[in-house]
Coordinates of C-alpha atoms in Angstrom, one line a residue:
Chain A
M84 CA 9.2 54.6 -5.9
D85 CA 12.1 52.9 -3.9
F86 CA 10.7 52.2 -0.8
L87 CA 7.8 50.2 -2.4
S88 CA 10.5 48.0 -3.7
F89 CA 9.6 45.5 -1.0
L90 CA 6.3 44.8 -2.5
W91 CA 8.2 42.8 -5.5
E92 CA 11.4 41.8 -3.7
Y93 CA 10.1 38.5 -3.5
I94 CA 7.9 38.1 -6.6
A95 CA 11.3 38.6 -8.5
Q96 CA 12.6 35.6 -7.0
V97 CA 9.8 33.1 -8.1
T98 CA 11.5 30.7 -10.4
W99 CA 9.6 29.0 -13.5
Q100 CA 10.1 25.7 -11.3
Q101 CA 7.8 27.3 -8.5
A102 CA 5.6 28.5 -11.0
V103 CA 5.0 25.0 -12.4
M104 CA 4.7 23.3 -9.0
W105 CA 2.0 25.7 -8.1
V106 CA 0.1 24.4 -11.3
I107 CA 0.8 21.0 -10.1
G108 CA -0.4 22.1 -6.7
G109 CA -3.4 23.1 -8.1
L110 CA -3.9 20.3 -10.0
L111 CA -3.9 17.7 -7.3
I112 CA -6.5 20.3 -5.3
F113 CA -8.9 19.8 -8.3
L114 CA -8.5 16.1 -8.7
A115 CA -9.0 15.8 -4.8
I116 CA -12.1 18.2 -4.7
K117 CA -13.6 17.7 -8.4
K118 CA -12.9 13.9 -9.1
E119 CA -12.8 13.0 -5.3
M120 CA -9.2 11.4 -6.1
E121 CA -8.0 10.3 -2.6
P122 CA -8.8 13.8 -1.4
A123 CA -7.6 13.4 2.3
L124 CA -4.0 13.1 0.7
L125 CA -3.9 14.9 -2.5
L126 CA -5.5 18.0 -1.2
P127 CA -3.0 18.3 1.7
M128 CA -0.1 17.5 -0.7
G129 CA -1.4 20.2 -3.1
F130 CA -1.8 22.8 -0.9
G131 CA 1.7 22.0 0.7
A132 CA 3.4 22.0 -2.6
I133 CA 2.3 25.6 -3.0
L134 CA 3.2 26.3 0.3
V135 CA 6.9 25.1 -0.2
N136 CA 7.1 26.7 -3.5
L137 CA 6.9 30.3 -2.6
P138 CA 10.0 32.3 -2.4
E139 CA 12.1 32.5 1.0
S140 CA 9.0 30.0 2.1
G141 CA 8.7 30.3 6.0
V142 CA 7.6 26.9 6.3
L143 CA 11.3 25.4 5.2
G144 CA 14.4 26.0 6.8
E145 CA 15.7 25.5 10.4
N146 CA 12.6 26.9 12.2
G147 CA 10.2 25.9 9.2
I148 CA 7.0 24.1 10.4
I149 CA 7.0 21.5 7.5
Q150 CA 10.5 20.9 7.4
W151 CA 10.3 20.2 11.1
L152 CA 7.1 18.0 10.5
F153 CA 9.2 16.0 7.9
D154 CA 12.2 15.6 10.0
V155 CA 10.4 14.4 13.3
G156 CA 7.5 12.5 11.5
I157 CA 8.9 10.9 8.4
E158 CA 12.6 11.2 8.4
A159 CA 13.7 10.6 12.2
A160 CA 11.9 7.3 12.5
E161 CA 9.0 7.0 10.0
V162 CA 6.7 8.1 13.0
F163 CA 3.7 9.0 10.6
P164 CA 3.2 6.1 8.3
L165 CA 4.1 3.9 11.2
L166 CA 0.8 5.3 13.6
L167 CA -1.1 5.4 10.2
F168 CA -0.5 1.6 10.4
I169 CA -2.2 1.2 13.8
G170 CA -5.2 2.8 12.4
I171 CA -5.2 0.7 9.3
G172 CA -5.0 -2.6 11.5
A173 CA -7.8 -1.2 13.6
M174 CA -10.1 -0.5 10.9
I175 CA -9.5 -4.2 8.9
D176 CA -11.5 -7.3 10.0
F177 CA -9.2 -10.1 8.7
G178 CA -12.5 -12.5 9.4
P179 CA -13.2 -13.2 5.5
L180 CA -9.4 -14.1 5.3
L181 CA -9.0 -16.4 8.1
S182 CA -12.1 -18.2 7.0
N183 CA -10.9 -19.0 3.8
P184 CA -6.7 -18.6 4.1
K185 CA -6.4 -20.0 0.4
L186 CA -6.8 -16.1 -0.1
F187 CA -3.4 -15.5 1.3
F188 CA -2.0 -16.4 -1.7
F189 CA -3.4 -14.0 -3.8
G190 CA -2.1 -11.3 -1.5
A191 CA 1.4 -12.6 -2.2
A192 CA 1.1 -13.1 -6.1
A193 CA -0.5 -9.6 -6.5
Q194 CA 2.8 -8.2 -5.4
L195 CA 4.7 -8.9 -8.8
G196 CA 4.6 -5.6 -9.9
I197 CA 7.0 -4.5 -7.2
F198 CA 9.6 -7.0 -8.7
L199 CA 9.3 -6.5 -12.3
T200 CA 9.4 -2.8 -11.6
L201 CA 12.4 -3.1 -9.8
I202 CA 14.2 -4.8 -12.8
L203 CA 12.6 -2.3 -15.0
A204 CA 13.5 0.6 -13.5
T205 CA 17.2 -0.6 -13.2
L206 CA 17.0 -1.1 -16.9
C207 CA 15.9 2.4 -17.2
G208 CA 19.3 3.5 -15.3
F209 CA 18.2 4.2 -11.8
E210 CA 20.3 3.3 -9.1
L211 CA 19.3 0.4 -7.0
K212 CA 18.0 2.5 -4.0
D213 CA 15.8 4.5 -6.4
A214 CA 15.0 1.5 -8.6
A215 CA 13.6 -0.2 -5.2
A216 CA 12.0 2.9 -4.0
T217 CA 10.1 3.3 -7.0
A218 CA 9.1 -0.1 -7.4
I219 CA 7.6 0.0 -4.0
I220 CA 4.6 2.0 -5.5
G221 CA 3.4 -1.4 -6.6
A222 CA 2.9 -2.1 -3.0
A223 CA -0.5 0.0 -3.8
D224 CA 0.3 1.2 0.0
G225 CA 1.0 4.6 0.7
P226 CA 2.6 4.3 4.4
T227 CA 4.7 1.4 2.9
A228 CA 5.7 3.5 0.2
I229 CA 6.7 6.5 2.3
L230 CA 8.7 3.8 4.9
V231 CA 10.5 2.3 2.3
A232 CA 11.4 5.2 0.0
N233 CA 12.6 6.9 2.9
K234 CA 14.6 4.6 4.4
L235 CA 16.0 4.0 1.3
Q236 CA 16.9 7.7 1.3
S237 CA 15.5 7.8 -2.2
N238 CA 16.3 11.3 -4.3
Y239 CA 12.7 10.8 -5.6
L240 CA 10.1 10.6 -2.5
G241 CA 7.9 13.2 -3.8
A242 CA 7.4 11.8 -7.1
I243 CA 7.3 8.3 -5.7
L244 CA 4.4 9.3 -3.3
V245 CA 2.7 11.4 -5.8
A246 CA 2.4 8.4 -8.0
A247 CA 1.6 6.0 -5.3
Y248 CA -1.6 7.9 -3.9
S249 CA -2.7 9.1 -7.6
Y250 CA -2.7 5.4 -9.0
M251 CA -4.5 4.4 -5.8
A252 CA -7.3 6.6 -6.8
L253 CA -7.0 5.4 -10.1
V254 CA -7.6 1.6 -9.0
P255 CA -11.2 1.7 -10.4
I256 CA -10.1 2.7 -14.0
I257 CA -6.7 0.7 -14.2
Q258 CA -7.9 -2.4 -12.5
P259 CA -10.8 -3.1 -15.0
I260 CA -9.0 -2.5 -17.9
T261 CA -6.3 -4.8 -17.1
I262 CA -8.4 -7.6 -15.9
K263 CA -10.6 -7.5 -18.9
L264 CA -7.5 -7.9 -21.2
C265 CA -6.3 -11.1 -19.1
T266 CA -9.8 -12.6 -18.6
T267 CA -12.5 -13.9 -21.0
K268 CA -16.3 -12.8 -20.1
K269 CA -16.6 -16.7 -19.2
E270 CA -13.7 -16.7 -17.0
R271 CA -15.3 -13.6 -15.2
A272 CA -18.7 -15.0 -14.8
I273 CA -17.1 -18.1 -12.7
K274 CA -19.4 -18.0 -9.6
M275 CA -17.7 -18.9 -6.1
T276 CA -19.9 -20.1 -3.4
Y277 CA -19.3 -18.3 -0.1
K278 CA -19.0 -20.5 3.0
P279 CA -18.4 -18.4 5.9
G280 CA -16.4 -20.6 8.2
S281 CA -16.5 -19.7 11.8
V282 CA -13.7 -17.9 13.0
T283 CA -13.4 -18.1 16.9
K284 CA -12.4 -14.8 18.9
L285 CA -9.1 -16.8 20.1
T286 CA -8.0 -17.2 16.4
K287 CA -8.6 -13.3 15.8
I288 CA -6.6 -12.6 19.0
L289 CA -3.8 -15.2 18.0
F290 CA -3.7 -14.1 14.5
P291 CA -2.0 -10.6 14.5
I292 CA 0.4 -11.9 17.4
L293 CA 1.6 -15.0 15.4
V294 CA 1.9 -12.9 12.2
T295 CA 4.0 -10.3 14.0
V296 CA 6.3 -13.2 15.3
I297 CA 6.6 -15.2 11.9
A298 CA 7.3 -12.0 10.1
G299 CA 9.6 -10.9 12.7
L300 CA 11.7 -13.9 12.8
I301 CA 12.0 -14.0 9.0
A302 CA 12.1 -10.6 7.8
P303 CA 13.1 -8.2 10.6
A304 CA 12.9 -5.4 8.4
S305 CA 9.2 -5.8 8.2
L306 CA 8.6 -5.7 11.7
A307 CA 7.8 -1.9 12.4
L308 CA 5.3 -2.3 9.6
V309 CA 3.8 -5.5 10.1
G310 CA 3.9 -5.1 14.1
F311 CA 2.2 -1.8 14.0
L312 CA -0.5 -3.0 11.8
M313 CA -1.1 -6.0 13.9
F314 CA -1.1 -4.1 16.9
G315 CA -3.9 -2.0 15.5
N316 CA -5.8 -5.1 14.7
L317 CA -5.0 -6.6 18.0
L318 CA -6.5 -3.5 19.8
R319 CA -9.8 -4.2 17.4
E320 CA -10.0 -7.9 18.1
C321 CA -9.3 -7.9 21.9
G322 CA -12.6 -7.1 22.6
V323 CA -11.6 -4.9 25.8
L324 CA -10.3 -1.9 24.3
N325 CA -13.4 -0.7 21.9
S326 CA -12.4 2.7 23.0
L327 CA -8.7 2.9 22.0
S328 CA -9.6 0.9 18.8
E329 CA -12.0 3.3 17.8
T330 CA -9.8 6.0 18.4
A331 CA -6.9 4.3 16.3
G332 CA -9.4 3.7 13.5
K333 CA -11.1 7.3 13.4
V334 CA -9.3 9.9 15.3
L335 CA -5.6 8.9 14.9
S336 CA -5.9 7.9 11.4
N337 CA -7.6 11.4 10.5
L338 CA -4.9 13.1 12.5
I339 CA -2.0 11.6 10.9
T340 CA -3.6 11.6 7.3
L341 CA -4.3 15.6 7.9
L342 CA -0.3 16.1 8.8
L343 CA 1.0 13.4 6.4
G344 CA 0.2 15.3 3.2
I345 CA 1.2 18.3 4.0
T346 CA 4.4 17.0 5.4
I347 CA 5.1 15.0 2.1
A348 CA 4.9 18.2 0.7
F349 CA 8.5 19.3 1.8
Q350 CA 9.7 16.6 -1.0
M351 CA 7.8 18.7 -3.6
Q352 CA 10.2 21.5 -3.8
G353 CA 10.4 22.6 -7.6
E354 CA 13.9 22.0 -8.1
Q355 CA 14.3 18.5 -6.9
F356 CA 10.6 17.5 -8.4
L357 CA 10.8 18.7 -11.6
Q358 CA 13.2 16.4 -13.4
W359 CA 12.6 14.1 -16.1
Q360 CA 12.7 11.1 -13.8
T361 CA 9.5 12.2 -12.2
L362 CA 7.8 11.5 -15.4
L363 CA 9.4 7.8 -15.8
I364 CA 8.7 7.0 -12.1
M365 CA 4.9 7.8 -13.0
A366 CA 5.1 5.4 -15.6
L367 CA 7.1 3.0 -13.9
G368 CA 4.2 3.1 -11.2
L369 CA 1.3 2.6 -13.5
F370 CA 3.5 -0.4 -14.8
A371 CA 3.6 -1.6 -11.3
F372 CA -0.1 -1.6 -10.6
V373 CA -1.0 -3.1 -13.8
F374 CA 1.6 -6.1 -13.2
D375 CA 0.4 -6.4 -9.9
T376 CA -3.2 -7.0 -11.2
V377 CA -1.5 -9.2 -13.6
G378 CA 0.2 -11.5 -11.5
G379 CA -3.1 -12.0 -9.3
V380 CA -5.0 -12.8 -12.0
F381 CA -2.7 -15.3 -13.5
F382 CA -1.8 -17.0 -10.4
A383 CA -5.5 -17.8 -9.7
K384 CA -5.8 -19.0 -13.3
L385 CA -2.5 -21.4 -12.3
I386 CA -4.5 -22.7 -9.3
N387 CA -7.3 -23.5 -11.4
L388 CA -5.3 -25.7 -13.4
F389 CA -4.9 -28.0 -10.5
S390 CA -8.2 -27.3 -8.5
K391 CA -11.7 -28.7 -8.7
E392 CA -13.5 -25.9 -7.3
K393 CA -12.4 -23.1 -9.7
I394 CA -11.7 -19.9 -8.7
N395 CA -12.6 -16.4 -10.5
P396 CA -9.6 -15.4 -11.9
M397 CA -10.6 -11.6 -10.7
V398 CA -10.2 -12.8 -7.3
G399 CA -6.5 -12.9 -8.0
A400 CA -6.5 -9.1 -8.8
A401 CA -7.9 -7.7 -5.6
G402 CA -5.0 -9.3 -3.9
I403 CA -3.6 -5.8 -4.2
S404 CA -3.4 -3.7 -0.9
A405 CA -5.7 -1.0 -2.1
F406 CA -8.7 -1.7 0.3
P407 CA -11.3 -1.8 -0.3
M408 CA -11.3 -0.1 -4.1
S409 CA -10.1 -3.4 -5.6
A410 CA -12.6 -5.4 -3.7
R411 CA -15.3 -3.3 -5.2
V412 CA -13.7 -3.4 -8.7
V413 CA -14.1 -7.4 -8.6
Q414 CA -17.4 -7.4 -7.2
K415 CA -18.6 -4.7 -10.1
L416 CA -16.9 -6.8 -13.2
G417 CA -18.5 -10.1 -11.8
L418 CA -21.8 -8.6 -11.7
E419 CA -21.1 -7.2 -15.1
A420 CA -20.5 -10.6 -16.5
D421 CA -23.3 -12.3 -14.7
P422 CA -25.8 -10.4 -12.6
S423 CA -26.3 -13.3 -10.0
N424 CA -22.0 -13.3 -9.5
H425 CA -21.3 -11.9 -6.2
L426 CA -17.5 -12.3 -5.5
L427 CA -17.1 -9.5 -2.8
M428 CA -16.7 -11.5 0.4
H429 CA -13.9 -13.4 -1.7
A430 CA -12.6 -10.0 -2.9
V431 CA -12.3 -8.6 0.4
G432 CA -10.6 -11.6 1.4
A433 CA -7.9 -11.3 -0.8
N434 CA -7.7 -7.5 -0.7
V435 CA -7.0 -8.0 2.9
S436 CA -4.5 -10.4 2.4
G437 CA -2.8 -7.8 0.0
Q438 CA -2.5 -5.4 3.0
I439 CA -0.2 -8.1 4.9
A440 CA 1.7 -9.2 1.7
S441 CA 2.5 -5.7 0.9
V442 CA 4.2 -4.7 4.3
I443 CA 6.0 -8.3 4.1
A444 CA 7.2 -7.1 0.7
G445 CA 8.2 -3.7 1.4
G446 CA 10.0 -5.3 4.6
L447 CA 11.8 -7.8 2.4
L448 CA 13.0 -5.8 -0.4
L449 CA 14.3 -3.0 2.6
R450 CA 16.4 -6.2 3.7
F451 CA 18.0 -7.2 0.6
V452 CA 18.3 -3.9 -0.9
E453 CA 20.1 -2.9 2.2
A454 CA 21.9 -5.7 2.4
T455 CA 23.1 -5.5 -1.2
L456 CA 24.2 -1.7 -0.9
G457 CA 26.1 -3.0 2.0
T458 CA 24.0 -0.8 4.8
I459 CA 23.6 -4.0 6.8
G460 CA 24.6 -7.8 6.7
I461 CA 22.2 -10.5 5.5
Chain B
M228 CA 24.4 -2.1 -16.1
G229 CA 24.8 -5.7 -16.4
E230 CA 25.6 -6.3 -12.7
A231 CA 23.1 -4.0 -11.5
L232 CA 20.5 -5.7 -13.5
I233 CA 21.8 -9.1 -12.0
E234 CA 21.5 -7.8 -8.6
A235 CA 17.8 -6.4 -9.2
L236 CA 16.8 -9.8 -10.4
L237 CA 18.2 -11.9 -7.5
I238 CA 16.4 -9.1 -5.0
S239 CA 13.3 -9.7 -6.8
A240 CA 13.6 -13.5 -6.7
K241 CA 14.6 -13.6 -3.1
C242 CA 11.9 -11.2 -2.1
L243 CA 9.0 -13.4 -4.0
L244 CA 10.3 -16.2 -2.6
G245 CA 10.2 -14.8 0.8
I246 CA 6.7 -13.7 0.8
F247 CA 5.3 -16.9 -0.6
V248 CA 7.5 -18.8 2.3
I249 CA 6.0 -16.4 4.9
I250 CA 2.7 -16.6 3.5
T251 CA 2.8 -20.2 3.5
I252 CA 3.7 -20.4 7.3
I253 CA 0.9 -17.7 8.2
F254 CA -1.4 -20.1 5.7
G255 CA -0.4 -23.2 7.8
V256 CA -0.7 -21.4 11.2
V257 CA -4.1 -20.4 10.2
K258 CA -5.1 -23.5 9.2
L259 CA -4.3 -24.9 12.5
L260 CA -5.7 -22.3 14.4
N261 CA -9.0 -22.9 12.6
L262 CA -8.6 -26.6 13.2
F263 CA -8.1 -26.4 16.9
G264 CA -10.2 -23.5 17.2
K265 CA -13.5 -24.8 16.1
P266 CA -16.1 -24.0 18.6
R267 CA -17.3 -27.1 20.3
Q268 CA -20.9 -28.3 19.8
K269 CA -22.8 -27.9 23.1
K270 CA -24.2 -30.9 24.6
E271 CA -28.0 -31.5 24.7
D272 CA -29.2 -30.7 28.2
P273 CA -31.0 -34.2 29.3
D274 CA -33.3 -32.0 31.2
G275 CA -33.9 -30.0 28.4
K276 CA -32.9 -26.9 30.5

C-alpha cells in the first residue's frame, strides 16, 4: 500500500484555512453566476481563491503564473489597474457633466465616506497605511483601490478588494436604503429640468488634457490614475482614433479584467486572508459606501439652502464612482417618488464626476499618507 | 492612539480640502471653456444660398 501513498500525500497537507478559502471561492463564484454580482471580477477571484489554496500550488512560488502576474501586473507598477483606466476613460462620455459643471461638486462631496472611514479605521486600531487602504474602498472604484492599497503595501489587499467589488455590486441595495433614510418623499420627488448645453468638440478634447495638468500640478501622486483615465477619454473624444478608442473600451478592458480577478486572488491565500481584520474591513467598507452616499445627499441639501433652483438631493448620492449603477438607482428612486420625475441625465453627470473625484481622492490620500509615513516629503 | 487619530483627522481634512480645491479649479476651467467655446451662430446668407 505504501506505493499508493502519493495519492494522499498532498491531501494530508490541506489546512483548515485552505478549506475555508475553497468555500469562500465557491461563494464568490455562486454570487457571480447566480446573483450576477460583478461577475467579471468575482468569478475569476473566486476561482483564483481555490487555485492558490491548494497545497503546494503550482501557480505560486518563483515560477508560479499567478505570482508572476501579481509581481508584474500589480506589484511592479500597478500595470493592470492603470491599463484598465485607459479602457474606462474610453468608455466615459463626460458630455452631461460638461454641460452642467455644477455636478462636479457632487463627485467631491460623495468621497466623504473615504475620510470618515480613515478616521474610524484608525480608531479600530489599524496602522495608518492599512486604515488608508481600507478607507479607499469608499472610492467605489476597483482600480483605484488596488493601486492605493498596493502602493501603501497594505497587509489586507485581498480583503480590501473583495470588499470593494462586493459593495460595488451591492450599490442597488445599499444606496436606496441609505437615500431613503436621509430624504423625505417630497425631496425625492423634486424635479430638475434638463437643459443640455451644447458642448463643443474642442471643449471635449481640451477637458482631459487640462484635468490631467491641473491634477498633476496639485496632486502629482494622482497623476498615474487621472492621466490614464484622461488619456483613454482623449482617445474617445479626439475623433481620429476611433479604432484605438474602441479597442481600449472593449478589448483592452476585457483582457485586463480577465487577468485582474485571477491575479488578485494571489492575495487570498488562507493564512493571510482569514484574520478577524478581514471581517472588520468588510464592515468598514460598508460604512464607507453608506457615508459616501450620505455626504452626497447632504451636500445637495446644503446647496438647496442657498439656491433658487432646487436640486434633488438624490443626485448628490450619484456622486460616487460606481458607474452606472448609482445613476440608475437615483433614476429608479426618482420615478418611484413621482412617475414623471426623470433624473437620469443629472445623475449620470454626477456619477462621472465621481469617477474623476475618486481618482483625485486616491492620489491625495496616497500623497498625504506617504508624507506622514515619511516615504516622501510634502 | 491619540497621535494616530490626529494624523488621520489631519489627512482627512487635507484630502477633502484638496479635492474641493481641484474640483473648483476644474469647474472654473470648464465654465471658461463653455463660455468661449459656444458655437457661433451662422450668419444668414443674404442670397439665401
